[in-house]
Each structure stands twice: as structure tokens, then as C-alpha cells.
């Protein structure tokens, strides 16, 4: 029996929206078993300078409930390579907004050394958690 190809799709997955669903649906095409890494509140705060709106436990439960996801785990270490050491996935899935960037190139180099493929998916430009957060802030500002 052939070994299952394990995929890892990390993300904050805050204010779950169609872009997140598209990532998880398309990620499943790159693997037989999909692990979604839900970035912890602390790591998200450090990386983006703000805390997620939805707490980690709730984001994990939402992502875990998506039928394309076989397993959802908290990403609570500072590097994707540390998550690979824990999970031993074969492919990491990222949005194509990472392709050709310093962080994307570094990711590709690091994972090439351990035999992991970096698989890029089209980034959903018309919807993002940042856009939703901005819209909520405007709405709240108008009502305040």
C-alpha cells in the first residue's frame, strides 16, 4: 500500500471566509491527507501586529469542521520547519502571494533541504480577513 501524501496548509483562518474555504478545498488536491495549521493568537500578534478577532480554540473548531480537512492543529512554534519536524508532511501549501518574495524563497530553500514540496495556490484577492476587519471597524465607527 502506497504511503499517503500529507499536506500542510497553515493560516490564521480568522473570520473564516470564502478565501479560506478555497484554500482548504484546493489544498486537498495536492495531498491525500490534509492538516490545517491554525496559527496561534500569540504568533499571529507577533507576525501581523494584531490579535485575531476569533480566539484560537474557536478557529480550530471551525477549520476542523471543514470536510476537506483531516486534522487541524495549533501552529504554536515560530517556524514552518518546526511544524514539519512535528508533523512530517510532504507538501506545504501557501498562497501565491508568497511566491517570489523573500519569505517564499526562504521557505522553498528550507523545505527543499528536507524534501518537502512548496505548493502555491491562487490568493483570493477580493476577500481577506484584513478587509473584513477594516469593514467592521468602519461600520462600528459609524455606529459609535
Tab-separated table of N, CA, C and O in Angstrom, residues 2-3 7 14 29 31 39 46 48-49 54 59 69 76 84 90 98 104 106 118 123-124 129 133-135 137:
chain	number	residue	atom	x	y	z
A	2	UNK	N	0.595	2.175	-0.880
A	2	UNK	CA	1.382	3.395	-1.001
A	2	UNK	C	1.142	4.315	0.197
A	2	UNK	O	0.036	4.388	0.730
A	3	UNK	N	2.191	5.008	0.580
A	3	UNK	CA	2.108	5.961	1.679
A	3	UNK	C	1.256	7.157	1.262
A	3	UNK	O	1.349	7.637	0.140
A	7	UNK	N	-0.353	16.778	3.369
A	7	UNK	CA	-0.245	18.202	3.083
A	7	UNK	C	-0.457	19.026	4.336
A	7	UNK	O	-1.179	18.615	5.247
A	14	UNK	N	-8.728	33.557	10.491
A	14	UNK	CA	-9.560	34.434	11.308
A	14	UNK	C	-10.764	34.882	10.491
A	14	UNK	O	-10.653	35.109	9.282
A	29	UNK	N	-6.396	18.932	-3.097
A	29	UNK	CA	-5.996	18.392	-4.398
A	29	UNK	C	-4.503	18.057	-4.441
A	29	UNK	O	-4.072	17.263	-5.276
A	31	UNK	N	-2.797	16.646	-1.946
A	31	UNK	CA	-2.408	15.627	-0.976
A	31	UNK	C	-3.548	14.628	-0.756
A	31	UNK	O	-4.663	14.838	-1.215
A	39	UNK	N	-2.683	29.188	13.068
A	39	UNK	CA	-1.667	29.978	13.760
A	39	UNK	C	-2.211	30.489	15.095
A	39	UNK	O	-3.322	31.021	15.165
A	46	UNK	N	2.419	38.543	16.849
A	46	UNK	CA	3.820	38.877	16.541
A	46	UNK	C	4.030	39.136	15.052
A	46	UNK	O	4.769	40.030	14.668
A	48	UNK	N	1.616	39.868	12.620
A	48	UNK	CA	0.757	40.867	11.991
A	48	UNK	C	0.530	42.112	12.834
A	48	UNK	O	-0.095	43.065	12.386
A	49	UNK	N	0.996	42.065	14.081
A	49	UNK	CA	0.845	43.231	14.932
A	49	UNK	C	-0.545	43.404	15.530
A	49	UNK	O	-0.844	44.437	16.117
A	54	UNK	N	-11.262	36.130	16.247
A	54	UNK	CA	-11.798	34.860	16.740
A	54	UNK	C	-10.696	34.136	17.524
A	54	UNK	O	-9.591	33.955	17.002
A	59	UNK	N	-11.279	29.044	16.216
A	59	UNK	CA	-10.766	28.910	14.842
A	59	UNK	C	-10.411	27.460	14.557
A	59	UNK	O	-10.688	26.947	13.463
A	69	UNK	N	-10.615	18.991	5.444
A	69	UNK	CA	-9.552	18.932	6.450
A	69	UNK	C	-9.637	17.621	7.225
A	69	UNK	O	-10.680	17.278	7.766
A	76	UNK	N	2.017	26.670	16.876
A	76	UNK	CA	2.433	27.430	18.053
A	76	UNK	C	3.945	27.548	18.177
A	76	UNK	O	4.473	27.862	19.243
A	84	UNK	N	7.025	21.106	10.563
A	84	UNK	CA	7.362	19.910	9.770
A	84	UNK	C	8.026	18.852	10.652
A	84	UNK	O	7.716	17.663	10.550
A	90	UNK	N	4.514	16.161	3.603
A	90	UNK	CA	5.241	16.044	2.328
A	90	UNK	C	5.163	17.299	1.475
A	90	UNK	O	5.989	17.510	0.597
A	98	UNK	N	3.018	34.576	-1.712
A	98	UNK	CA	4.338	34.286	-1.152
A	98	UNK	C	5.381	34.027	-2.241
A	98	UNK	O	6.566	34.194	-2.016
A	104	UNK	N	8.965	33.627	0.824
A	104	UNK	CA	8.648	32.476	-0.013
A	104	UNK	C	9.901	31.762	-0.495
A	104	UNK	O	9.980	30.528	-0.481
A	106	UNK	N	12.820	31.801	0.971
A	106	UNK	CA	13.425	31.160	2.145
A	106	UNK	C	12.692	29.853	2.466
A	106	UNK	O	13.321	28.824	2.734
A	118	UNK	N	6.855	22.850	-1.944
A	118	UNK	CA	6.036	24.033	-1.654
A	118	UNK	C	5.051	24.156	-2.808
A	118	UNK	O	5.442	24.271	-3.967
A	123	UNK	N	-4.111	33.264	-4.547
A	123	UNK	CA	-4.592	34.033	-3.392
A	123	UNK	C	-5.915	34.690	-3.779
A	123	UNK	O	-6.050	35.236	-4.861
A	124	UNK	N	-6.901	34.624	-2.882
A	124	UNK	CA	-8.204	35.247	-3.138
A	124	UNK	C	-8.090	36.730	-2.820
A	124	UNK	O	-8.081	37.123	-1.653
A	129	UNK	N	-9.374	38.466	5.604
A	129	UNK	CA	-9.732	38.812	6.983
A	129	UNK	C	-9.394	40.269	7.268
A	129	UNK	O	-10.110	40.955	7.995
A	133	UNK	N	-12.000	42.942	8.610
A	133	UNK	CA	-11.709	43.705	9.824
A	133	UNK	C	-11.874	45.206	9.564
A	133	UNK	O	-12.461	45.928	10.369
A	134	UNK	N	-11.360	45.675	8.423
A	134	UNK	CA	-11.487	47.093	8.071
A	134	UNK	C	-12.952	47.488	7.905
A	134	UNK	O	-13.375	48.546	8.384
A	135	UNK	N	-13.728	46.635	7.253
A	135	UNK	CA	-15.152	46.926	7.061
A	135	UNK	C	-15.877	46.979	8.407
A	135	UNK	O	-16.728	47.865	8.630
A	137	UNK	N	-14.531	47.742	11.312
A	137	UNK	CA	-14.092	48.960	12.005
A	137	UNK	C	-14.824	50.184	11.482
A	137	UNK	O	-15.217	51.051	12.275
